[in-house]
Coordinates of C-alpha atoms in Angstrom, one line a residue:
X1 CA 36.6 -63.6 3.7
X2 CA 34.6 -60.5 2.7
X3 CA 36.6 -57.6 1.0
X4 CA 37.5 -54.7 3.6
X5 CA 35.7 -51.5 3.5
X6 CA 38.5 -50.1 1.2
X7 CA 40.7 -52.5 -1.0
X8 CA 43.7 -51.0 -1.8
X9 CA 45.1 -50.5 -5.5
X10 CA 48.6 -51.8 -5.6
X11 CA 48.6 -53.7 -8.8
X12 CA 47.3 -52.6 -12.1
X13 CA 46.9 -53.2 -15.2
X14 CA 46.7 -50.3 -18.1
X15 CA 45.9 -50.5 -21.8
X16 CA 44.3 -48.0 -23.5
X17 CA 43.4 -47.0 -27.1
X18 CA 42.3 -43.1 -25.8
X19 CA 45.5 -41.5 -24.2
X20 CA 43.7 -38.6 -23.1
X21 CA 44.2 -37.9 -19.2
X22 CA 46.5 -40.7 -19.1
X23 CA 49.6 -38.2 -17.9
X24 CA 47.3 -37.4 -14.6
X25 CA 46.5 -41.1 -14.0
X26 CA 50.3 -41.9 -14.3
X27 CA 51.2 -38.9 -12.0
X28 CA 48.5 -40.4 -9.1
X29 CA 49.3 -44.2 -9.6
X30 CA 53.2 -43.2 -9.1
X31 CA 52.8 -40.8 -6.0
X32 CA 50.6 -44.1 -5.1
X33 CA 53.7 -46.2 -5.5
X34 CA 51.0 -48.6 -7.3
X35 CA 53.1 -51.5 -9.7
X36 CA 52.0 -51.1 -13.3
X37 CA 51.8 -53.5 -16.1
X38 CA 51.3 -52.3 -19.4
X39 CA 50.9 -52.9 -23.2
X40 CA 52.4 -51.5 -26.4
X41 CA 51.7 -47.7 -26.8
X42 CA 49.9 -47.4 -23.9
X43 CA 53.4 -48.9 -22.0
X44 CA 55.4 -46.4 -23.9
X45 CA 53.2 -43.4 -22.9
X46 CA 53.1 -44.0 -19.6
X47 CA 56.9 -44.0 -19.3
X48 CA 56.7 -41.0 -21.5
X49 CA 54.9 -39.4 -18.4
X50 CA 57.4 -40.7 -15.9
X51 CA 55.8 -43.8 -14.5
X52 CA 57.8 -47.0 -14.4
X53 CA 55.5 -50.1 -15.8
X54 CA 56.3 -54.0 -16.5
X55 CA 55.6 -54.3 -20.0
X56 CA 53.0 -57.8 -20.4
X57 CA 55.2 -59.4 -22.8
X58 CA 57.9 -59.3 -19.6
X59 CA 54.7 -60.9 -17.6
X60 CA 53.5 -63.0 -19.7
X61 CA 56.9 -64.5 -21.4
X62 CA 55.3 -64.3 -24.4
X63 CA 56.1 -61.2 -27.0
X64 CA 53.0 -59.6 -29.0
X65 CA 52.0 -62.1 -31.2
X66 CA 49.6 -62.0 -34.8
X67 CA 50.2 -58.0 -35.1
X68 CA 49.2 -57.0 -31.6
X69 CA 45.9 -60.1 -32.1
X70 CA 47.4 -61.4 -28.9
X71 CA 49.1 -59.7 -26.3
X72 CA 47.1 -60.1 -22.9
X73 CA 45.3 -63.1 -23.9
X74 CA 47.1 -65.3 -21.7
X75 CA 46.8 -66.7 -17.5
X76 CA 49.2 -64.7 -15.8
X77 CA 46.7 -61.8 -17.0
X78 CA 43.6 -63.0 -16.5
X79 CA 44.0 -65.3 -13.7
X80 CA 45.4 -62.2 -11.8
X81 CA 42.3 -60.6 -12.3
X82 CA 39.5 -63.6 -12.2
X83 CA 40.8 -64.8 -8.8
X84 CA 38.5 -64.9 -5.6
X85 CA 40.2 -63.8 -3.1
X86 CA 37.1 -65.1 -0.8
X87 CA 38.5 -68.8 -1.8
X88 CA 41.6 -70.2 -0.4
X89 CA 41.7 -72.4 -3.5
X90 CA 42.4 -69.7 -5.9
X91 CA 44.9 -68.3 -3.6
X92 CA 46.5 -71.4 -3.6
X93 CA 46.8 -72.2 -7.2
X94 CA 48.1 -68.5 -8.0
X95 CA 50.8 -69.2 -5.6
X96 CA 51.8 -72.6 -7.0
X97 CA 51.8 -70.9 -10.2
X98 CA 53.6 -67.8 -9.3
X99 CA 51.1 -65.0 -10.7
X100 CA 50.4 -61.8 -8.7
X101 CA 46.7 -60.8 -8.6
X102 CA 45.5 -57.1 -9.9
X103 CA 43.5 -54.6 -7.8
X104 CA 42.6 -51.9 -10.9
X105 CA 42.0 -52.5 -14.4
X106 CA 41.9 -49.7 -16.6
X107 CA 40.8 -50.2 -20.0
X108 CA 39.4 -48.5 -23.2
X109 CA 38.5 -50.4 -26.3
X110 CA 39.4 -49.2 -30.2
X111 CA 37.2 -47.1 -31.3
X112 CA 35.0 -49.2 -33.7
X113 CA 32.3 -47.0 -33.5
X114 CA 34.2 -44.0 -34.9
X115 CA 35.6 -46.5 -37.7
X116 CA 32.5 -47.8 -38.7
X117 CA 30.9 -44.3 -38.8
X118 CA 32.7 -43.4 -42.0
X119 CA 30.2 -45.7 -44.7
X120 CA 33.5 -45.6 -46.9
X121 CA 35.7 -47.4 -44.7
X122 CA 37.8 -50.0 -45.3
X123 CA 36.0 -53.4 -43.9
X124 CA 39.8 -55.1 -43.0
X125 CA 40.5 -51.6 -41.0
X126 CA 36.8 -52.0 -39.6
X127 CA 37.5 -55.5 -38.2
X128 CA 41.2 -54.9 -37.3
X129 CA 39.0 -52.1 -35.1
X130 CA 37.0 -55.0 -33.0
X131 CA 38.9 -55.0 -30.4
X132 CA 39.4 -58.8 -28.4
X133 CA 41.4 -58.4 -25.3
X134 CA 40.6 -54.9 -24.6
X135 CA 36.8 -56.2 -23.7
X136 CA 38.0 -59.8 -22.3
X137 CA 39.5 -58.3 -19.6
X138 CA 37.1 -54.9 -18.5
X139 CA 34.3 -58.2 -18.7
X140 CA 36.8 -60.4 -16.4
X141 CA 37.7 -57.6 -14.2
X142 CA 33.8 -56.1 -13.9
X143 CA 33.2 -60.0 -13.2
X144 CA 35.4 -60.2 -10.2
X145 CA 34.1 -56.7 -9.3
X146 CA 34.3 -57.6 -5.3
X147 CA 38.0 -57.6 -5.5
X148 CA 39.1 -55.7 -8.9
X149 CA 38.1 -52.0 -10.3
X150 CA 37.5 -51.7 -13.6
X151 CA 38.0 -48.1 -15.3
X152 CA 36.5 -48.3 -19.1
X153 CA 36.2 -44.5 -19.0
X154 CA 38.7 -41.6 -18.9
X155 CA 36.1 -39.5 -17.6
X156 CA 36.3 -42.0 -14.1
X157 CA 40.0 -41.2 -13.8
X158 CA 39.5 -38.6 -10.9
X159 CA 37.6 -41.6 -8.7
X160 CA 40.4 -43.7 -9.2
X161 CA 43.1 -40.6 -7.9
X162 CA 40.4 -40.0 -5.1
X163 CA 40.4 -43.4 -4.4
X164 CA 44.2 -43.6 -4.1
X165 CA 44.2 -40.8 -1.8
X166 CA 41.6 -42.4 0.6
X167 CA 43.3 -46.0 0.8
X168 CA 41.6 -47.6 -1.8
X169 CA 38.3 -48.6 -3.7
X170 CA 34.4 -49.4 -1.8
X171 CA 32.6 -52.0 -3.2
X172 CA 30.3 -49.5 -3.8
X173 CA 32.9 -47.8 -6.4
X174 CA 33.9 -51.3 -7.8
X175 CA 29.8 -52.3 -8.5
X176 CA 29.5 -49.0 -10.6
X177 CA 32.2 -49.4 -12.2
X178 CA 31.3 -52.7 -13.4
X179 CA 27.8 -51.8 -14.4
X180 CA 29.5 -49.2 -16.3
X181 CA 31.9 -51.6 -17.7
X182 CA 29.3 -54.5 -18.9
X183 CA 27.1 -51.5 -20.7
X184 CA 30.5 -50.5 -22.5
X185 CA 30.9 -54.0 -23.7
X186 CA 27.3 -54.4 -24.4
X187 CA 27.5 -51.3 -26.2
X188 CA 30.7 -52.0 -28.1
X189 CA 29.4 -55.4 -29.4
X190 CA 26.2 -54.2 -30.5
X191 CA 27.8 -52.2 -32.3
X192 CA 29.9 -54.8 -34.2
X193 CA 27.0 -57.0 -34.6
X194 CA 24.9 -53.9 -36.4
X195 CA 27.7 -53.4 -39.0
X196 CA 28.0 -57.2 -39.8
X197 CA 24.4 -58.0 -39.3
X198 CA 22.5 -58.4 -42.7
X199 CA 22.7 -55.7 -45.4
X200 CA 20.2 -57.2 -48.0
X201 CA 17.5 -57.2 -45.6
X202 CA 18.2 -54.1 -43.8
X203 CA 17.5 -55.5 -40.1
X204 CA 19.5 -57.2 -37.7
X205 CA 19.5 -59.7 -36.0
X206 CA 18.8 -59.8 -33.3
X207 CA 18.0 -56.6 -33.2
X208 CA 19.4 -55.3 -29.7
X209 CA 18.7 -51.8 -28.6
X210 CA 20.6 -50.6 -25.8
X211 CA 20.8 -46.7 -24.0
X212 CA 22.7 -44.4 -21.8
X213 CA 20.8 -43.2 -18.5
X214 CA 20.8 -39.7 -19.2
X215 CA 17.8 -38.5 -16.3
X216 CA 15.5 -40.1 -14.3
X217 CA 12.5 -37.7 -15.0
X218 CA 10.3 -36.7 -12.1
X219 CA 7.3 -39.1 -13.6
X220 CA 5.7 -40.6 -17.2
X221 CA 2.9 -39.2 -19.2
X222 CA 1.0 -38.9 -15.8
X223 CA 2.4 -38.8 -12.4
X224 CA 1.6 -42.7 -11.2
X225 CA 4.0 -43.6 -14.0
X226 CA 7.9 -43.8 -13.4
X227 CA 9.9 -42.8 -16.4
X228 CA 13.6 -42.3 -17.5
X229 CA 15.3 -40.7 -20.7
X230 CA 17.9 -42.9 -22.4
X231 CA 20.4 -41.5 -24.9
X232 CA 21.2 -44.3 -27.8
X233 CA 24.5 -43.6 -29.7
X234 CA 24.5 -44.0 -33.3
X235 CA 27.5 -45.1 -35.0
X236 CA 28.7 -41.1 -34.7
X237 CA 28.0 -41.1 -31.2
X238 CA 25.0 -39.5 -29.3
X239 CA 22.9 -37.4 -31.6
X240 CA 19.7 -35.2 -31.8
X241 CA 18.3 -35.1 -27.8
X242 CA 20.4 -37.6 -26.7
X243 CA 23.2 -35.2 -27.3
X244 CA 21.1 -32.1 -26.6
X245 CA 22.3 -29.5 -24.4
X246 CA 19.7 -27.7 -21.7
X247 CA 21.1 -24.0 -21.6
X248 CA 18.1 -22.6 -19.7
X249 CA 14.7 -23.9 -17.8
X250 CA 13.7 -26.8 -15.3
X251 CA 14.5 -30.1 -15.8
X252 CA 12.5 -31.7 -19.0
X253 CA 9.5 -34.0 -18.4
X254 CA 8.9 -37.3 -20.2
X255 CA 5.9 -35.1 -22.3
X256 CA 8.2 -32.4 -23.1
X257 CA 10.6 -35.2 -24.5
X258 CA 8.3 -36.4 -26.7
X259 CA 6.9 -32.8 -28.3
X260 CA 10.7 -31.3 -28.4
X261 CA 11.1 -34.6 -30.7
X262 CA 8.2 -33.8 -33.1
X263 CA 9.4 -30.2 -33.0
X264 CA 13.2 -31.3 -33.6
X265 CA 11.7 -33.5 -36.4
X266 CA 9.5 -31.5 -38.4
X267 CA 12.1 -28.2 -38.1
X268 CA 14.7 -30.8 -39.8
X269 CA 13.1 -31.0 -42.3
X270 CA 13.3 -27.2 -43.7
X271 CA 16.9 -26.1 -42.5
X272 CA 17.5 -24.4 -46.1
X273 CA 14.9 -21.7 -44.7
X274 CA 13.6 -19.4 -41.6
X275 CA 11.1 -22.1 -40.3
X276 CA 9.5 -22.6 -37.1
X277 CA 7.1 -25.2 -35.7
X278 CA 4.9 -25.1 -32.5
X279 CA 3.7 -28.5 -31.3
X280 CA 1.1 -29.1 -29.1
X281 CA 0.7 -33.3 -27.8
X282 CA 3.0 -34.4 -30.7
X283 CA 1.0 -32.7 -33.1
X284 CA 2.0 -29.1 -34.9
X285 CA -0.7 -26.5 -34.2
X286 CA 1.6 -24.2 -36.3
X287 CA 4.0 -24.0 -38.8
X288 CA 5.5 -21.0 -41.2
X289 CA 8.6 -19.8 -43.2
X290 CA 9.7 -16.1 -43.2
X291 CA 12.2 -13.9 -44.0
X292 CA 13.6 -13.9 -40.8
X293 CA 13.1 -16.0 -37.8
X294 CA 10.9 -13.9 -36.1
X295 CA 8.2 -13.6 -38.7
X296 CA 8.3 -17.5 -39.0
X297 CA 7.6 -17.8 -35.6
X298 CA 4.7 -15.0 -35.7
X299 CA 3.6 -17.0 -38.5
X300 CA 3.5 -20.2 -36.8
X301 CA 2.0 -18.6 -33.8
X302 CA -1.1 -17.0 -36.1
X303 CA -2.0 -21.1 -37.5
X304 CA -3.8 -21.4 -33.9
X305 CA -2.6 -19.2 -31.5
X306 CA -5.1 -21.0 -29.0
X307 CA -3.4 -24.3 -29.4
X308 CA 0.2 -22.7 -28.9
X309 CA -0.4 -21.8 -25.3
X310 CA 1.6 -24.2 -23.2
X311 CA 3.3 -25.4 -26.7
X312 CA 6.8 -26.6 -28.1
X313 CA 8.9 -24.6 -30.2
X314 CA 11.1 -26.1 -32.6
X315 CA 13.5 -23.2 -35.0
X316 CA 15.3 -24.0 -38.2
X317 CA 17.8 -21.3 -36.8
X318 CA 19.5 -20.0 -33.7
X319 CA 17.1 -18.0 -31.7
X320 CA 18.0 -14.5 -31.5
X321 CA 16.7 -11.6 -29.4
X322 CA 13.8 -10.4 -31.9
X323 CA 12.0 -14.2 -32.1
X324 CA 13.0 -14.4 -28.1
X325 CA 10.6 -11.6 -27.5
X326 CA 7.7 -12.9 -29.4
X327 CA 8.1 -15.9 -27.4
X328 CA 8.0 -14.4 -24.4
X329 CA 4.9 -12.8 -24.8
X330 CA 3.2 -16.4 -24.6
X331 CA 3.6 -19.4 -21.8
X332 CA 5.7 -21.9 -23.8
X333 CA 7.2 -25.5 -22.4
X334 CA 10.5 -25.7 -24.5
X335 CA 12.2 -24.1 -27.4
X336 CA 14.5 -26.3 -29.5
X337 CA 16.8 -25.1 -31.9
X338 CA 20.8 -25.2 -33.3
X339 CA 21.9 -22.8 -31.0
X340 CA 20.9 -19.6 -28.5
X341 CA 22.7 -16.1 -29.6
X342 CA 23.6 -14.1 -25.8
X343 CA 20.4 -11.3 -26.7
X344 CA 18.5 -14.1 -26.9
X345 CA 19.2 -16.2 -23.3
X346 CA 18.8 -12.6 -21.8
X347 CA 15.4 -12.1 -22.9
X348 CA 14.4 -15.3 -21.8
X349 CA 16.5 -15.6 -18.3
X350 CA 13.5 -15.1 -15.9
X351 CA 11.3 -17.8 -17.5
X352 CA 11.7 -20.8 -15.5
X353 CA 9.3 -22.5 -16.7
X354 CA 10.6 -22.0 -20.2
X355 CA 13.3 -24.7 -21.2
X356 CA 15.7 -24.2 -24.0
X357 CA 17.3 -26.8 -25.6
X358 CA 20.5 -26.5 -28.2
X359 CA 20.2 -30.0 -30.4
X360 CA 21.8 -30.5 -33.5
X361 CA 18.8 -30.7 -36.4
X362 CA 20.7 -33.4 -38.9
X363 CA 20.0 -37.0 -38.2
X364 CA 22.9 -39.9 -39.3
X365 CA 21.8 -42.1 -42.4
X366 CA 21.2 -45.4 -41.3
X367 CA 19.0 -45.3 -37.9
X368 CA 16.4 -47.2 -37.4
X369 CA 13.0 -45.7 -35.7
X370 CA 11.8 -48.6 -32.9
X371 CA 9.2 -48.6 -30.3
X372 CA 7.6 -50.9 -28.5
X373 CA 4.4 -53.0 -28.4
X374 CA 3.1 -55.9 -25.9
X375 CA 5.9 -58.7 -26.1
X376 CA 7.9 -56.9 -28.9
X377 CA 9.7 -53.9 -30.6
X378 CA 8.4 -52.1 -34.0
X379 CA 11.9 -51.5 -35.7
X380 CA 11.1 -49.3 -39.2
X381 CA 13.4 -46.8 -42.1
X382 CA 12.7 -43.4 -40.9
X383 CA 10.2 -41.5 -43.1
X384 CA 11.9 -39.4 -45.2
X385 CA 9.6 -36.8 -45.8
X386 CA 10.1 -33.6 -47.6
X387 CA 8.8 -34.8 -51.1
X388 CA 9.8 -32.9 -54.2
X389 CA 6.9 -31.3 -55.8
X390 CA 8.4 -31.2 -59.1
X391 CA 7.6 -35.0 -59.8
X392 CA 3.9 -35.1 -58.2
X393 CA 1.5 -35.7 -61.0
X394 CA -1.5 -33.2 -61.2
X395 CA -4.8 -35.2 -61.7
X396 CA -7.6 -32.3 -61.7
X397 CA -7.8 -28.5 -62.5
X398 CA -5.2 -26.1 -63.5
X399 CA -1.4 -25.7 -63.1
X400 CA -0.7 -24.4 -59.2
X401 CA 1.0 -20.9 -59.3
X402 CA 4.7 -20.9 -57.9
X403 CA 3.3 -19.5 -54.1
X404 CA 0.2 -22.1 -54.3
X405 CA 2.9 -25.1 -55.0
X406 CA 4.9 -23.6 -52.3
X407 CA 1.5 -23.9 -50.0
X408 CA 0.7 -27.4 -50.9
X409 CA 4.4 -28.4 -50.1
X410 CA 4.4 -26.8 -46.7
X411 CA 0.7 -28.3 -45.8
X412 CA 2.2 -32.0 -47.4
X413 CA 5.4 -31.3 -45.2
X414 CA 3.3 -31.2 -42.0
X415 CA 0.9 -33.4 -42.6
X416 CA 3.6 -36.3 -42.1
X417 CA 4.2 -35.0 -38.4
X418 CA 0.4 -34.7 -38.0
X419 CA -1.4 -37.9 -36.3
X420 CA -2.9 -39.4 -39.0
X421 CA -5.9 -38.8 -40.1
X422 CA -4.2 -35.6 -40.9
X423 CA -5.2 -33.0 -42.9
X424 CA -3.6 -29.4 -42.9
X425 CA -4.2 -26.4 -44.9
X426 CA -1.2 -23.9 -45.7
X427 CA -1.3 -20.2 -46.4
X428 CA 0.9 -17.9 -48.0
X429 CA 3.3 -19.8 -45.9
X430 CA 1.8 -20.5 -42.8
X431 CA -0.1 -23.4 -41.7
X432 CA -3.8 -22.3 -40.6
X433 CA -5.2 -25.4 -39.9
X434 CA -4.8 -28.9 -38.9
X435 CA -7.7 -31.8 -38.5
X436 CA -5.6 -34.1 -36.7
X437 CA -5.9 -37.8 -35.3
X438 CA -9.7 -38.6 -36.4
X439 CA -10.5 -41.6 -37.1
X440 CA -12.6 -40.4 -40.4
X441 CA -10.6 -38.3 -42.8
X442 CA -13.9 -35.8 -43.5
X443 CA -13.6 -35.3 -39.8
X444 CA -10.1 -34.2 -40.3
X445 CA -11.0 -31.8 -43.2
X446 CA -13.8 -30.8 -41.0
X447 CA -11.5 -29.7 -37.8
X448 CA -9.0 -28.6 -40.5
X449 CA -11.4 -25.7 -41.8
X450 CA -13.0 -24.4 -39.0
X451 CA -9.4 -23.8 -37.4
X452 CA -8.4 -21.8 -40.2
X453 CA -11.7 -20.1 -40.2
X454 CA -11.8 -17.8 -43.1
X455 CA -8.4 -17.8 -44.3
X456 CA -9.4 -21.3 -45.4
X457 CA -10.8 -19.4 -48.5
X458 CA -7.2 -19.3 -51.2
X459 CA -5.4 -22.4 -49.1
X460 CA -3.6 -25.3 -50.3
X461 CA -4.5 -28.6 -48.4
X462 CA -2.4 -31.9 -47.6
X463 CA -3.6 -35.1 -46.6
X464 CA -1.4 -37.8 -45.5
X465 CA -2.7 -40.7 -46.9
X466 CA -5.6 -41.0 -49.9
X467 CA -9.9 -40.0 -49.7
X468 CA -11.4 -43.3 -49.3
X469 CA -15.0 -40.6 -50.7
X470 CA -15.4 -37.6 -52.3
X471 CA -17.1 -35.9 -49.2
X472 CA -13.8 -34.8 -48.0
X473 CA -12.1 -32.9 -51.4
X474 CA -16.1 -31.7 -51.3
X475 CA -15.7 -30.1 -48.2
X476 CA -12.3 -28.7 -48.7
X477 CA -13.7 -27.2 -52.1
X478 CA -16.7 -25.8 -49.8
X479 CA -14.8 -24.0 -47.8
X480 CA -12.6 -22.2 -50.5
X481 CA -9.5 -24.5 -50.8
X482 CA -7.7 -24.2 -54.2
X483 CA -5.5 -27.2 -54.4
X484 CA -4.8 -30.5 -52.7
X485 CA -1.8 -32.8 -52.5
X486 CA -2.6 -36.3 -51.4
X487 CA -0.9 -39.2 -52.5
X488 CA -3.4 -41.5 -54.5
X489 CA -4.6 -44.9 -54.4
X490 CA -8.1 -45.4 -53.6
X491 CA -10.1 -47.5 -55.5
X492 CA -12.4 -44.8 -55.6
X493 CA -9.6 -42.0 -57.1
X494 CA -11.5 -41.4 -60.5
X495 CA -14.4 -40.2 -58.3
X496 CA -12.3 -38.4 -55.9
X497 CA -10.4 -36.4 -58.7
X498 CA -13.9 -36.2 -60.9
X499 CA -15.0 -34.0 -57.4
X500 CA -11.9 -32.0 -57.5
X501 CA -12.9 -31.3 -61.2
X502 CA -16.2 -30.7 -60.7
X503 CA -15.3 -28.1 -57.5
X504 CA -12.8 -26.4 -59.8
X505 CA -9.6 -27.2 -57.7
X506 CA -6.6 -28.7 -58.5
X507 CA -5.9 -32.1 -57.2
X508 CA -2.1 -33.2 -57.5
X509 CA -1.1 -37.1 -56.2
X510 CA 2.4 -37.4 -54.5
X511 CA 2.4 -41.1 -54.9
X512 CA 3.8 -41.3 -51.3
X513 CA 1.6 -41.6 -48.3
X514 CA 2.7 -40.5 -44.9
X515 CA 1.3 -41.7 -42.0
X516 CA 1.9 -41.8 -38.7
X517 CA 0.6 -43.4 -36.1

């Protein structure tokens, strides 16, 4: 026996935590003349709404027991809904033991994610929150897919009235919603397993890392290579691009993802000010505070205005008709930022090519940065970044000057989003150079300075991890550097900082290195 091209729904069973469209789905399963069972509130609301249900307790012979622990946790639920109808067998047994079988599930769990996302909760409210049944039976029902629909999801309430209407469910419908289904529950219980997982080590484990198909993108870093964008939810929900709104542009590309994220990241970083970024390969080619917006965006655009063609933009602030200009005077990939005012989306509107992307800049404490290496998964704290200069220790030279400590904190800032080797140089608020990605850190000086050119001469440099030689703080001196803010730790420091004394310019060590590879 195969199921027939539409199955009808004229059994269900409803229990839901979220109530919300539950009046519409009550109004389509009556019209439907579809019997109900039902739990608890969600038994009580559906009445509310003029449907008449069988409460489980009246199905089961059994009332709520534990607190609500155990209410569908029994075999006239779930052998109604684990049954093949493909064997005679089951048939059979369901008859001898008078249970009716289910067509539709529907299903949402509590909402331990939401719990769980305040860090002072209660831990007895956070495990009364696991939910039991709610997942036994979307699992049972998604099992038994080629007979039962399984609804985890308000938002698939419309299918299920359209399905109604049309005589029933396809096994098309029912496999989807199962997929859907076992991804909720895989979801739900990584989820659990995070929060209870081992606090005095940090890591779980296992460690399982699960996402949301938000688009399949047109191809990879080059176009042999397939390639998808996955959202992951935090314990908040979705956050930063997996919660990002396109308001503008063509569809995103799998290098675009990866530049709007160093943008997104190094913008994050300076939302007390007017900031902006350009990125160029995961790498900033600009950076720059202003008074306004639009002069931190000039400013970021002057670093290397080369570089910035075909670049990402990441803002501080909501881009607003004056910076929209600027940008549109140059061919740029994607602008990120907390918002778009209407000026703004009007300068931009004829620029295809030009995606703009509304994303939230604050991150949730707690995350855990992973990617992926032959056979295994990196898992790592997020850097941090943003060091207080007040408690870096100056080694060489005089004192910096208010603006010059404001320099070496803005070349320090970027130098942790730079591909390390990194070495930037910061002007009066502006980067103006960046020696990125060598594999010898006098290299990176070397690109550094001859990006900034002559405004090298009165800059403040930052280099993400320690001079193994004096040859680079030598060459930074040469070209008219005037402080330097590394972290320390060489074996060969006294010799660093007795260059940096001997050059006349200040050497200050952070104590932190930043790397990143």
């Amino acid at each position: 026996m195969t199921p027939p091209e539409r199955l009808p729904i004229r059994r269900a069973l409803v229990s839901v935590f979220d109530k919300q469209g539950l009046d519409r789905l009550a109004a389509a399963l009556a019209a439907a003349g579809v019997e109900v069972v039902s739990t608890g509130s969600t038994a009580a609301a559906l009445e509310a709404h003029g449907l008449r249900v069988t409460r489980v307790e009246e199905l089961t012979g059994f009332p709520e027991l534990l607190d609500g622990r155990v209410k569908t946790l029994h075999p006239r639920v779930h052998a109604g809904l684990l049954a093949d109808r493909a064997r005679p067998a089951h048939q059979a047994e369901l008859d001898a033991a008078g249970i009716a079988r289910f067509d539709l599930v529907v299903v949402n769990l509590y909402p331990f994610e939401a719990t769980v996302a305040d860090p002072d909760v209660d831990p007895a409210l956070a495990v009364e929150r696991i939910d039991i049944g709610g997942p036994a039976m979307v699992r049972a029902a998604a099992k038994n897919h080629a007979w039962v629909a399984v609804v985890c999801d308000p938002a698939d309430y419309p299918l299920v009235t359209s399905a109604l209407s049309a005589g029933g469910t396809t096994l098309a419908d029912r496999r989807a919603l199962a997929a859907k289904a076992f991804a909720r529950t895989a979801t739900y219980d990584t989820a659990v397993a995070t929060w209870m997982g081992a606090p005095d080590a940090g890591f779980p484990d296992p460690l399982v890392v699960g996402g949301r198909l938000r688009q399949a993108l047109r191809y990879g870093e080059n176009p042999h290579q397939r390639a998808a964008f996955y959202g992951v939810e935090g314990a908040a929900g979705s956050w930063g691009l997996g919660a990002a709104t396109q308001v503008a542009g063509k569809e995103l590309s799998y290098n675009n993802l990866l530049d709007a994220d160093a943008a997104l990241a190094l913008a994050a970083e300076h939302t007390g000010r007017p900031f902006a970024t350009i990125v160029k390969h995961t790498n900033p080619c600009g950076a720059a505070f202003g008074a306004t917006l639009e002069e931190a965006y000039a400013g970021a655009l002057e670093g290397d205005p080369v570089s910035a063609f075909g670049g990402v933009v990441g803002l501080s602030r909501p881009l607003d008709a004056a910076t929209a200009e600027r940008i549109a005077g140059i061919f740029t990939e994607v602008v990120v930022a907390p918002g778009f005012d209407e000026e703004a989306l009007a300068t931009l509107a004829g620029k295809k090519s030009l995606r703009l992307v509304r994303v939230e800049l604050a991150r949730p404490a707690g995350w855990l940065a992973v990617r992926s290496v032959a056979g295994g998964l990196l898992a790592q704290e997020p850097d941090p970044g943003a060091d207080d200069p007040s408690a870096w220790s100056l080694l060489a030279g005089d004192p910096p000057d208010p603006a010059l400590l404001d320099d070496l904190a803005l070349a320090w800032s970027v130098a942790g989003h730079v591909k390390s080797n990194a070495i930037v140089l910061a002007r009066s608020g502006r980067v103006v150079g960046v020696g990125a990605g060598q594999q010898s850190r006098v290299d990176s000086v070397r690109i550094a300075v001859a990006k900034a050119g002559e405004r090298a001469k009165g800059a403040a440099a930052g280099s993400d991890a320690f001079f193994p030689f004096p040859d680079g703080v030598q060459a930074l001196a040469a070209a008219g550097v005037r402080a330097v803010a590394q972290p320390g730790g060489s074996v060969r420091d006294p010799e660093v900082t007795a260059a940096a004394a001997a050059s006349g310019i200040a050497m200050l060590h952070t104590g932190r290195r930043h790397f990143r590879h």
